[in-house]
PDB file of C-alpha atoms in Angstrom:
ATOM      1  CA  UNK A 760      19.181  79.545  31.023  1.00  0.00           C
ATOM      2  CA  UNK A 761      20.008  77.640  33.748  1.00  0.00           C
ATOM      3  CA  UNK A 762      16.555  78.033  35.855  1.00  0.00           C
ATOM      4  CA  UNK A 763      14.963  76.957  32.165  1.00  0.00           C
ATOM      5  CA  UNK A 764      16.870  73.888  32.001  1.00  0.00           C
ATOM      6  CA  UNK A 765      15.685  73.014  35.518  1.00  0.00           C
ATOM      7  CA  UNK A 766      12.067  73.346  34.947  1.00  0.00           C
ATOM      8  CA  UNK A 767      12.524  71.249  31.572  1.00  0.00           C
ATOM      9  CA  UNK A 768      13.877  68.151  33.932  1.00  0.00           C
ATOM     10  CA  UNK A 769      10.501  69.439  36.302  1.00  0.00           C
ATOM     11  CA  UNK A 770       7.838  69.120  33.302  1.00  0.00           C
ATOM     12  CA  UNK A 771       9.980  66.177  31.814  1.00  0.00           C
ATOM     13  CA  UNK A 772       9.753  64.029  35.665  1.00  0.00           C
ATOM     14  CA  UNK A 773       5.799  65.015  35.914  1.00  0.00           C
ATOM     15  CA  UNK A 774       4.946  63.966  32.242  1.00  0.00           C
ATOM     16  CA  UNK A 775       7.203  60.750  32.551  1.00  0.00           C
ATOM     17  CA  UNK A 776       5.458  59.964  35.219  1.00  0.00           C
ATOM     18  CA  UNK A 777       1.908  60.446  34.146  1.00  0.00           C
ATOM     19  CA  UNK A 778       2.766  58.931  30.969  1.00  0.00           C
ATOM     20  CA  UNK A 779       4.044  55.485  32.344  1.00  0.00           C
ATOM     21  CA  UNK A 780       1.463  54.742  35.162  1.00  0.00           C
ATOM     22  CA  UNK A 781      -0.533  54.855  31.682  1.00  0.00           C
ATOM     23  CA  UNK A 782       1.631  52.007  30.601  1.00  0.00           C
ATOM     24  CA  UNK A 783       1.522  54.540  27.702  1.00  0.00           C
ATOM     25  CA  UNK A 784       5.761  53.537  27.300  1.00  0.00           C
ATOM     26  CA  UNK A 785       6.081  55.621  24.030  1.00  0.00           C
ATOM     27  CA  UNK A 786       4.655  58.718  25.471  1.00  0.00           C
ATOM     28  CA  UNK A 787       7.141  58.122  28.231  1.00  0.00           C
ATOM     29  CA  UNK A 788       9.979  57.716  26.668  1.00  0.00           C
ATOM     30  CA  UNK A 789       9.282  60.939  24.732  1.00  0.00           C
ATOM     31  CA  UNK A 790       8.975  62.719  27.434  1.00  0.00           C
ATOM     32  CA  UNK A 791      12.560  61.556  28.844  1.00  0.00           C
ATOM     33  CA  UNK A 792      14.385  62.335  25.019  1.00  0.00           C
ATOM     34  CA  UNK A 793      13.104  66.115  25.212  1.00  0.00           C
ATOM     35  CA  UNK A 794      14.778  66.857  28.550  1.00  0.00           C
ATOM     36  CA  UNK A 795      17.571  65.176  26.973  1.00  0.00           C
ATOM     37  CA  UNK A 796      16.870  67.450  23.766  1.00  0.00           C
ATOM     38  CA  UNK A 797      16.780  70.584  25.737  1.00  0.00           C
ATOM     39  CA  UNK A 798      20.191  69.472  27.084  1.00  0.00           C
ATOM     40  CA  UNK A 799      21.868  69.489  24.410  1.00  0.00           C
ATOM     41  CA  UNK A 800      20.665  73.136  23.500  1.00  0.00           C
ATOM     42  CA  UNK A 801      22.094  74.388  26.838  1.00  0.00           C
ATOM     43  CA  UNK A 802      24.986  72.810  25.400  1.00  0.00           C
ATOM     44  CA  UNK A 803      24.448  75.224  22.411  1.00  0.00           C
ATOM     45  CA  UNK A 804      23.284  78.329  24.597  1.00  0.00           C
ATOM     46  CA  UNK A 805      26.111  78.049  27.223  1.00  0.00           C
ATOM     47  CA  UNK A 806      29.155  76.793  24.929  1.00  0.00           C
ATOM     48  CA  UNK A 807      31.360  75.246  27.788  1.00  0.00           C
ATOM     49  CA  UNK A 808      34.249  74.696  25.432  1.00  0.00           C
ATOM     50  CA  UNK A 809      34.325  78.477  25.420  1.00  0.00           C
ATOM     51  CA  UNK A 810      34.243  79.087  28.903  1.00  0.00           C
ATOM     52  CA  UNK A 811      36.855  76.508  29.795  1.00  0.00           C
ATOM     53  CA  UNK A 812      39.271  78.511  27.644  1.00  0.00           C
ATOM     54  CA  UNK A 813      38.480  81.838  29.965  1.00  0.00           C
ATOM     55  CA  UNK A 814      40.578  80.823  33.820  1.00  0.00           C
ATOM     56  CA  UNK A 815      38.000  84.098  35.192  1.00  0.00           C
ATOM     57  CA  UNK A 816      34.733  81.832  33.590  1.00  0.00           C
ATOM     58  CA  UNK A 817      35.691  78.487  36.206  1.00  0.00           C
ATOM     59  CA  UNK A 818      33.099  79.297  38.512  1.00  0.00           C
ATOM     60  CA  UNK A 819      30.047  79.427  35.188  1.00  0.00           C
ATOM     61  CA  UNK A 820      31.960  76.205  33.757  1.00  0.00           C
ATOM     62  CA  UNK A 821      31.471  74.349  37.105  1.00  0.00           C
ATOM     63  CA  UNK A 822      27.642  75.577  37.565  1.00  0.00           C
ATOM     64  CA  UNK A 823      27.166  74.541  33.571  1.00  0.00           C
ATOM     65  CA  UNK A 824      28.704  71.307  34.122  1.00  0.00           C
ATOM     66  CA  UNK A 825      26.539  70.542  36.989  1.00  0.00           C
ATOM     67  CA  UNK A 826      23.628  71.613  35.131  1.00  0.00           C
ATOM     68  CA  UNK A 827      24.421  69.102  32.434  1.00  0.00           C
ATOM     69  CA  UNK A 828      25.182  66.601  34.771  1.00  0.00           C
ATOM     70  CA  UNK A 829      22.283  66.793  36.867  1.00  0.00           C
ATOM     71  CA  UNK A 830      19.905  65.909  33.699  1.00  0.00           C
ATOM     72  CA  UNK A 831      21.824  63.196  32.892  1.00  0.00           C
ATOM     73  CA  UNK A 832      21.393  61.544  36.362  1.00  0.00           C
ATOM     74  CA  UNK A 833      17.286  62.760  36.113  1.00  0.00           C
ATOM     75  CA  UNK A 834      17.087  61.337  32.664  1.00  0.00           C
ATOM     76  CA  UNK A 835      18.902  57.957  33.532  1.00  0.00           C
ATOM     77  CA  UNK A 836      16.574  57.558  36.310  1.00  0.00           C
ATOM     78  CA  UNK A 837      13.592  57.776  34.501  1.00  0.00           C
ATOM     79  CA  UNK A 838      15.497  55.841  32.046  1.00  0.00           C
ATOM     80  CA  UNK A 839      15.980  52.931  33.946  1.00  0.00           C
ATOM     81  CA  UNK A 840      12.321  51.415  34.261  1.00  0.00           C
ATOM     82  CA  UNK A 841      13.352  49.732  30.384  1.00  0.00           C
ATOM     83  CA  UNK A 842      17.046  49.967  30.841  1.00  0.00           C
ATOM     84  CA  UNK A 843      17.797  48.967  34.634  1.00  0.00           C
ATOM     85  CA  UNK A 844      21.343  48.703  34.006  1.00  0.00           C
ATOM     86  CA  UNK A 845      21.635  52.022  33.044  1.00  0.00           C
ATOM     87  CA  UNK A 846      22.023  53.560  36.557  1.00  0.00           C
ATOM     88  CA  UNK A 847      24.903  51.663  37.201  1.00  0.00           C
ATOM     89  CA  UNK A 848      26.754  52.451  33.316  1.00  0.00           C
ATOM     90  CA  UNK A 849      26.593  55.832  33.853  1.00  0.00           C
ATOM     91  CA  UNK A 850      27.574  56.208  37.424  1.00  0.00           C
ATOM     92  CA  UNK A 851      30.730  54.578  36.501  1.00  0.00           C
ATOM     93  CA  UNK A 852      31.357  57.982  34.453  1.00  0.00           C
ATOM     94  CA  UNK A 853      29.350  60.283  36.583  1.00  0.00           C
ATOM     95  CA  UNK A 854      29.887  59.283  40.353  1.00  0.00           C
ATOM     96  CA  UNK A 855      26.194  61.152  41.130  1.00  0.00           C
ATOM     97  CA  UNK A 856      25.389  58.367  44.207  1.00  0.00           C
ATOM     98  CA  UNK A 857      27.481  55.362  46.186  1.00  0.00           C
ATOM     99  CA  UNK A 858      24.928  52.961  45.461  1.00  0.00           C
ATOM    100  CA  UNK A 859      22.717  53.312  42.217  1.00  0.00           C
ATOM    101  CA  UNK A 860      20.834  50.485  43.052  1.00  0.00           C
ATOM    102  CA  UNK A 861      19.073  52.406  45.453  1.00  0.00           C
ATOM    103  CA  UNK A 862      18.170  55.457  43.501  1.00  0.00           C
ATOM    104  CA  UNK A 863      14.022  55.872  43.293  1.00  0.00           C
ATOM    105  CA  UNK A 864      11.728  57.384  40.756  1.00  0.00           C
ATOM    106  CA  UNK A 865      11.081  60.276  43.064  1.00  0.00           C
ATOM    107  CA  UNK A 866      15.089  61.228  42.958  1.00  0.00           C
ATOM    108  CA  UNK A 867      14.429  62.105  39.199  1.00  0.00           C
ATOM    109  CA  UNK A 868      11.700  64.864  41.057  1.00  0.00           C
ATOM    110  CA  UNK A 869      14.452  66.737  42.775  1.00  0.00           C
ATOM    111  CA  UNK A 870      16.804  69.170  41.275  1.00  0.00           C
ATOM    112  CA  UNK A 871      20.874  69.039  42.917  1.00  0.00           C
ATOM    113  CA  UNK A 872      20.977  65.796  44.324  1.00  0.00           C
ATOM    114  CA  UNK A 873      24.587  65.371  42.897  1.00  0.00           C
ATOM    115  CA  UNK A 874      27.263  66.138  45.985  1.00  0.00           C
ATOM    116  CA  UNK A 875      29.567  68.632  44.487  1.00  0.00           C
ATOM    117  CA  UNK A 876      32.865  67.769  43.567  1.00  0.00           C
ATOM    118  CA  UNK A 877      31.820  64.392  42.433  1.00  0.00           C
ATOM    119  CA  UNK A 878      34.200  62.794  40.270  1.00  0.00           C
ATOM    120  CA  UNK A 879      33.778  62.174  36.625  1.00  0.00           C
ATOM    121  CA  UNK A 880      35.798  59.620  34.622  1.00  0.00           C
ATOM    122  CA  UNK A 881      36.249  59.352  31.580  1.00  0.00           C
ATOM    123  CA  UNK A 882      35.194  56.094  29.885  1.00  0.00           C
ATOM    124  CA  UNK A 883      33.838  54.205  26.857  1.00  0.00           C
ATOM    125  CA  UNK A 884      30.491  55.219  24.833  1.00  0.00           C
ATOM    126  CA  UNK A 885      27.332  54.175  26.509  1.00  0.00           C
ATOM    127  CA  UNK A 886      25.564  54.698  22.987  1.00  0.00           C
ATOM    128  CA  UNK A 887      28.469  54.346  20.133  1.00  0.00           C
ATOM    129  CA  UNK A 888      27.298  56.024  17.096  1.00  0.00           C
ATOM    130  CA  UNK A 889      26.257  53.812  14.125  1.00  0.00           C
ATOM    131  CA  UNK A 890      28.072  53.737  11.316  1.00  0.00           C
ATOM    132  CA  UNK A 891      25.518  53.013   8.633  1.00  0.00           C
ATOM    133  CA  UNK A 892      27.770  53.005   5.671  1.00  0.00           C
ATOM    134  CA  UNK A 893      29.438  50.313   7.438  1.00  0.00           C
ATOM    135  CA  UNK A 894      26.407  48.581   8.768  1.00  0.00           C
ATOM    136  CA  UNK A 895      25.122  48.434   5.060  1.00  0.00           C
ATOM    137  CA  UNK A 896      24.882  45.155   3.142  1.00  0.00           C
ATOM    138  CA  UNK A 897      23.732  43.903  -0.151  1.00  0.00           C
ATOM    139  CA  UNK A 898      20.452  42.443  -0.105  1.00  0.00           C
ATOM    140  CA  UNK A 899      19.996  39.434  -1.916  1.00  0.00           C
ATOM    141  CA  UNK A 900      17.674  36.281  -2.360  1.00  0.00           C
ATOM    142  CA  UNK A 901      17.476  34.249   0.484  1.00  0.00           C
ATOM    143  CA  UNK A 902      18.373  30.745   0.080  1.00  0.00           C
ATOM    144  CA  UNK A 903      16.561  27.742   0.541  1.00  0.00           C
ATOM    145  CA  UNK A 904      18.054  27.086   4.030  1.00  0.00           C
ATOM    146  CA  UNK A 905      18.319  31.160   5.101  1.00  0.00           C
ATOM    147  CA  UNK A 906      14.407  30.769   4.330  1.00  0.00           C
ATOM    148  CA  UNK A 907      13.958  28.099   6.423  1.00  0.00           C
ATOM    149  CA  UNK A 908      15.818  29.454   9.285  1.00  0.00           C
ATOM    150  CA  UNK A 909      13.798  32.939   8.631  1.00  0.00           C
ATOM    151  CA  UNK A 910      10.645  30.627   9.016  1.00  0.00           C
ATOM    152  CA  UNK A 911      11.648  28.867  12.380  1.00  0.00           C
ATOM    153  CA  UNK A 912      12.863  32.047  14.267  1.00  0.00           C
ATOM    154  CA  UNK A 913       9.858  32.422  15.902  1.00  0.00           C
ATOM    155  CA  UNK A 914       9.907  28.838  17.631  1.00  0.00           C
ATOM    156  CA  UNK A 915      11.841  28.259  20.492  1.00  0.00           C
ATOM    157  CA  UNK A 916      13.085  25.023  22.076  1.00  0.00           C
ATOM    158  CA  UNK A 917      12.243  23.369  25.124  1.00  0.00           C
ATOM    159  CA  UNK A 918      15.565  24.120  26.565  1.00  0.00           C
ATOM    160  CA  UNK A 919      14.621  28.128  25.711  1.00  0.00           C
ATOM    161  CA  UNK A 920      11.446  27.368  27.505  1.00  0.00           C
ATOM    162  CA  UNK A 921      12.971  25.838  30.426  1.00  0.00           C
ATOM    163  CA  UNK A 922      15.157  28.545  31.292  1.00  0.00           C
ATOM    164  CA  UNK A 923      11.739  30.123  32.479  1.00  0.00           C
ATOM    165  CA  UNK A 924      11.351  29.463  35.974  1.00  0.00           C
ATOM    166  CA  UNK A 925       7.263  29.858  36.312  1.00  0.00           C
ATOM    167  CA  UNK A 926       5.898  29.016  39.920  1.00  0.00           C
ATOM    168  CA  UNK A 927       2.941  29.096  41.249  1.00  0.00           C
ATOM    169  CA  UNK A 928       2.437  32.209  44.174  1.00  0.00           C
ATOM    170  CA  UNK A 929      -0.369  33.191  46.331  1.00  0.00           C
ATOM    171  CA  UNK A 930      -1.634  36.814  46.747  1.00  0.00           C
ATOM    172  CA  UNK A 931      -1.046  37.480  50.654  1.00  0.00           C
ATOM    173  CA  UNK A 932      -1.624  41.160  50.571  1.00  0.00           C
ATOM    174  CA  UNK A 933      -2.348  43.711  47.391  1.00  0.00           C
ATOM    175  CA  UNK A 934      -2.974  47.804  46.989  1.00  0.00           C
ATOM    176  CA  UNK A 935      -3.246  50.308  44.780  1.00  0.00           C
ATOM    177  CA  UNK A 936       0.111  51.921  44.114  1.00  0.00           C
ATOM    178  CA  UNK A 937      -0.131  56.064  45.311  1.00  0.00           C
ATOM    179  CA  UNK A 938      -1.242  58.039  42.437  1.00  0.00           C
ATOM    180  CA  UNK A 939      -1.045  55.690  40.120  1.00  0.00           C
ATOM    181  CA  UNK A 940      -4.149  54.807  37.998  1.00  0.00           C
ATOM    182  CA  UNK A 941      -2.953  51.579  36.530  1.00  0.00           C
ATOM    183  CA  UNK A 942      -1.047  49.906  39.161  1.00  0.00           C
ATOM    184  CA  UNK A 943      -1.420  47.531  41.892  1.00  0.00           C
ATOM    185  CA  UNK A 944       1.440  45.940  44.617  1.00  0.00           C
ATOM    186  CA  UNK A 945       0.819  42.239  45.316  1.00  0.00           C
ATOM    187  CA  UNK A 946       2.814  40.626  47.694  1.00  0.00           C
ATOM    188  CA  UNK A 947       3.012  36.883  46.854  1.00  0.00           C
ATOM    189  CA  UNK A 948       3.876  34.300  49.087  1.00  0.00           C
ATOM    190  CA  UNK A 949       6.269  32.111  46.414  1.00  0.00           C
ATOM    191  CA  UNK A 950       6.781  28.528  48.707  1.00  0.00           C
ATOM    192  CA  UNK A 951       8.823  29.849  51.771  1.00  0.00           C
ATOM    193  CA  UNK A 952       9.629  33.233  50.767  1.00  0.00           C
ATOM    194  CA  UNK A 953       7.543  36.155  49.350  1.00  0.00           C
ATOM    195  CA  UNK A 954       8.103  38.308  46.475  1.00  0.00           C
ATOM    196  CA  UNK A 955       6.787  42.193  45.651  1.00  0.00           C
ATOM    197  CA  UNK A 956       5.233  42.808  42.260  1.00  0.00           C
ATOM    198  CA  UNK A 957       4.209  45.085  39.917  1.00  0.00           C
ATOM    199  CA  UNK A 958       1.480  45.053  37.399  1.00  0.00           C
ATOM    200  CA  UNK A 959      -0.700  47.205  35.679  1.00  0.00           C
ATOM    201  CA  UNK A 960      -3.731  45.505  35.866  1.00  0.00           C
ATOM    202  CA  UNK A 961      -5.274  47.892  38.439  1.00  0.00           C
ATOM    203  CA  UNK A 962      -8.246  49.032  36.118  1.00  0.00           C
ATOM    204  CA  UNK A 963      -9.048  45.510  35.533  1.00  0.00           C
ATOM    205  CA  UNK A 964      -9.156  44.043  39.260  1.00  0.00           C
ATOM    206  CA  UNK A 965      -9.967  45.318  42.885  1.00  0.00           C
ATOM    207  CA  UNK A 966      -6.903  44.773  45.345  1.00  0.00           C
ATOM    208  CA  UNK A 967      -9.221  42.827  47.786  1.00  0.00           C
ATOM    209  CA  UNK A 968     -10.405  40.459  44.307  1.00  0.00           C
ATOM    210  CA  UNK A 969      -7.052  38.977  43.963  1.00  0.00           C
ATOM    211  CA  UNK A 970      -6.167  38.134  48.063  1.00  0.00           C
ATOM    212  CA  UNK A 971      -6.146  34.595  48.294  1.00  0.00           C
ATOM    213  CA  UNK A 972      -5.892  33.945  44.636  1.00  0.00           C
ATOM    214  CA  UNK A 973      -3.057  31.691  43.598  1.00  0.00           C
ATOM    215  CA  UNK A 974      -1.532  33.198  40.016  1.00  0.00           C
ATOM    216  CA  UNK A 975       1.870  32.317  37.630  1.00  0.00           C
ATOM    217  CA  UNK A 976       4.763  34.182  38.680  1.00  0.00           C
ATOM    218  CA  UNK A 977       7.700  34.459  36.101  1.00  0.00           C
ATOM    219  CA  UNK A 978      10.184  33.975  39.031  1.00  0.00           C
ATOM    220  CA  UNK A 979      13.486  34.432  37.214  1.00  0.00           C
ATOM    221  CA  UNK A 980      12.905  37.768  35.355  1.00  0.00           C
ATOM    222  CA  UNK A 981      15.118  40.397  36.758  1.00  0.00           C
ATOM    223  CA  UNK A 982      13.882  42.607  39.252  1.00  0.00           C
ATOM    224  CA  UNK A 983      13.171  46.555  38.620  1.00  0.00           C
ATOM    225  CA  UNK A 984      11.940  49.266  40.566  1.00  0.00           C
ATOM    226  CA  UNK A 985       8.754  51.296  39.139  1.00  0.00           C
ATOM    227  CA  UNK A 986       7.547  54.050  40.486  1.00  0.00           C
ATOM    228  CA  UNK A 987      10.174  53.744  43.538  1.00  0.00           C
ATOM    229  CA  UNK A 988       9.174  49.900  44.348  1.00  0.00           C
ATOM    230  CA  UNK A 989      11.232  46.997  43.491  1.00  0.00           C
ATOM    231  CA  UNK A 990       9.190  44.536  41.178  1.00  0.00           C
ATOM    232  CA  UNK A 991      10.697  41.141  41.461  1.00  0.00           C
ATOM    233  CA  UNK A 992       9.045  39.339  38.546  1.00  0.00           C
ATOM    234  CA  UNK A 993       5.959  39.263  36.435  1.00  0.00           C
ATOM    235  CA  UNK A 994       2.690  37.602  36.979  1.00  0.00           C
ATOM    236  CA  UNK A 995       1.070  36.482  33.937  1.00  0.00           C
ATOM    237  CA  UNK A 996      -2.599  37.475  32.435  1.00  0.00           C
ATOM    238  CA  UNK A 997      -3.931  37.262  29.085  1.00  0.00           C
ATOM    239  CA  UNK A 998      -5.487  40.319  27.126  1.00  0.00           C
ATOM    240  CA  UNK A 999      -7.618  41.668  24.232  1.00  0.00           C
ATOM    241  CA  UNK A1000      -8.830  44.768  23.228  1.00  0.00           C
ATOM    242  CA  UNK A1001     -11.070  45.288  26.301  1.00  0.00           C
ATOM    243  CA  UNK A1002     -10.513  42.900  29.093  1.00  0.00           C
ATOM    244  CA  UNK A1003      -7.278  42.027  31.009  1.00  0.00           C
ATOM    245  CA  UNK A1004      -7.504  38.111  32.788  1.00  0.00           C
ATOM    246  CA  UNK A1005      -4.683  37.096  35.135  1.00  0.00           C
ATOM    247  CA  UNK A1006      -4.178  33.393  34.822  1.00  0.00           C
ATOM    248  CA  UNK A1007      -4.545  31.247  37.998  1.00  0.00           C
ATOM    249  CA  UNK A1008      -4.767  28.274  39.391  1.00  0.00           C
ATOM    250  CA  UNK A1009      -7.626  26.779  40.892  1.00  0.00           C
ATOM    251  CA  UNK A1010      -6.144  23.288  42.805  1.00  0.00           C
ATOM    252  CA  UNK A1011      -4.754  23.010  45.907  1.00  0.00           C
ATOM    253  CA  UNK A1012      -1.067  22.521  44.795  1.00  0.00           C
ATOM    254  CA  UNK A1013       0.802  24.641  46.829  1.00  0.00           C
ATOM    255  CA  UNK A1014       2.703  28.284  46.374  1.00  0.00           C
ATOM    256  CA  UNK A1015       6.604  27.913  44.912  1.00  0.00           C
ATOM    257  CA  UNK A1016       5.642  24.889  42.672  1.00  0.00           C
ATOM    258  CA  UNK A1017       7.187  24.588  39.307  1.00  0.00           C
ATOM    259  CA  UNK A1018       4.938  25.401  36.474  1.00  0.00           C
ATOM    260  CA  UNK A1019       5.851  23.517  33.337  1.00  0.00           C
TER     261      UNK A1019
END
């Protein structure tokens, strides 16, 4: 059982990963939730609870428990592309590394990377259950000024706006990201520093189209790592059904200026 659980966490890490140089996120996150599925079975198959009861059955409890362990740590990682705080949550609970911030994609492609004898504390629900019977409500009519606050929702104000910090950046150096169909690096020189990032618009552009280009970087989005590489904004491009443009700026004002 235990062998099959391993090369369910295999399969899950190679289809993950196919899946989201694809940008194809629902496919990917799929993938992730069945390795989490066929957890819980081993759950099932294995029935710790049992075992713990048996003092001659310690040695199979600890190699379960590891088992169970280790796909949590390979499902968090693959996890944490759309939920980078994860890492850190559960390694408060499962102590599988010192420093999750610098776990990589490619740790979710190796089996036993948790030091036995780790310690495990016990804490809070990452994911409390929902109580729907309590989350129910009566739906009524909307009044006139629920309406109206329905119908504005979608604005924002200029002080949500200006919490965007958008700067110009030049393209100093850009690459296809290693077996990965959709990405490209750029490494943008943002006024006196530089910044790495990530973006799947690899089908749409050459690496040696965009050098010299000046783009709009969305400066103050948090950074997160994708495919092992620490993306440390967003540039922005606009899209339709065939064709993906990356907006830029054509004027000689310089990298690390405010856009606004």
């Amino acid at each position: 059982v235990g062998s099959e659980l391993k090369e369910a966490a295999a399969l899950a890490y190679e289809e993950a990963t196919q899946k989201l140089d694809k940008l194809d996120f629902n496919a990917y996150i799929n993938a992730v939730m069945r390795l989490v599925g066929r957890a819980n079975k081993y759950i099932d198959e294995t029935e710790p609870w049992v075992l713990a009861k048996d003092p001659q059955q310690r040695d199979r409890l600890a190699t379960v428990m590891y088992n169970l362990a280790e796909c949590i740590r390979i499902a968090v990682i693959m996890l944490s592309p759309t939920m980078p705080n994860l890492p850190q949550r559960v390694n408060e609970q499962i102590r599988f590394c010192e420093d999750p911030s610098v776990l990589t994609w490619d740790d979710a492609g190796q089996w036993g990377l948790i030091p036995p004898g780790s310690p495990v504390v016990k804490g809070p629900a990452l994911f409390p259950r929902i109580d729907l019977t309590k989350e129910e409500t009566t739906v009524t009519e909307p009044s006139n000024s629920e309406q109206k606050a329905v119908e504005e929702k979608d604005f924002i104000t200029i002080e949500d706006f200006a919490r965007m910090d958008l700067r110009v950046a030049e393209v100093i150096a850009c690459e296809k990201m290693p077996k990965a169909d959709k990405l490209l690096v750029l490494k943008l020189r943002v006024g006196d520093s530089e910044r790495t990032v990530v973006s799947g618009i690899a089908q749409h552009y050459k690496p040696e189209d965009l050098i010299g280009k000046k783009v709009v970087l969305v400066a103050n989005l948090k950074p997160t790592k994708l495919r092992g590489t620490l993306s440390e904004g967003m540039i922005l491009a606009a899209s339709d059904d065939e064709r993906v443009e990356v907006l830029m700026v054509h004027s000689e004002i310089e990298p690390g200026k405010r856009v606004k």
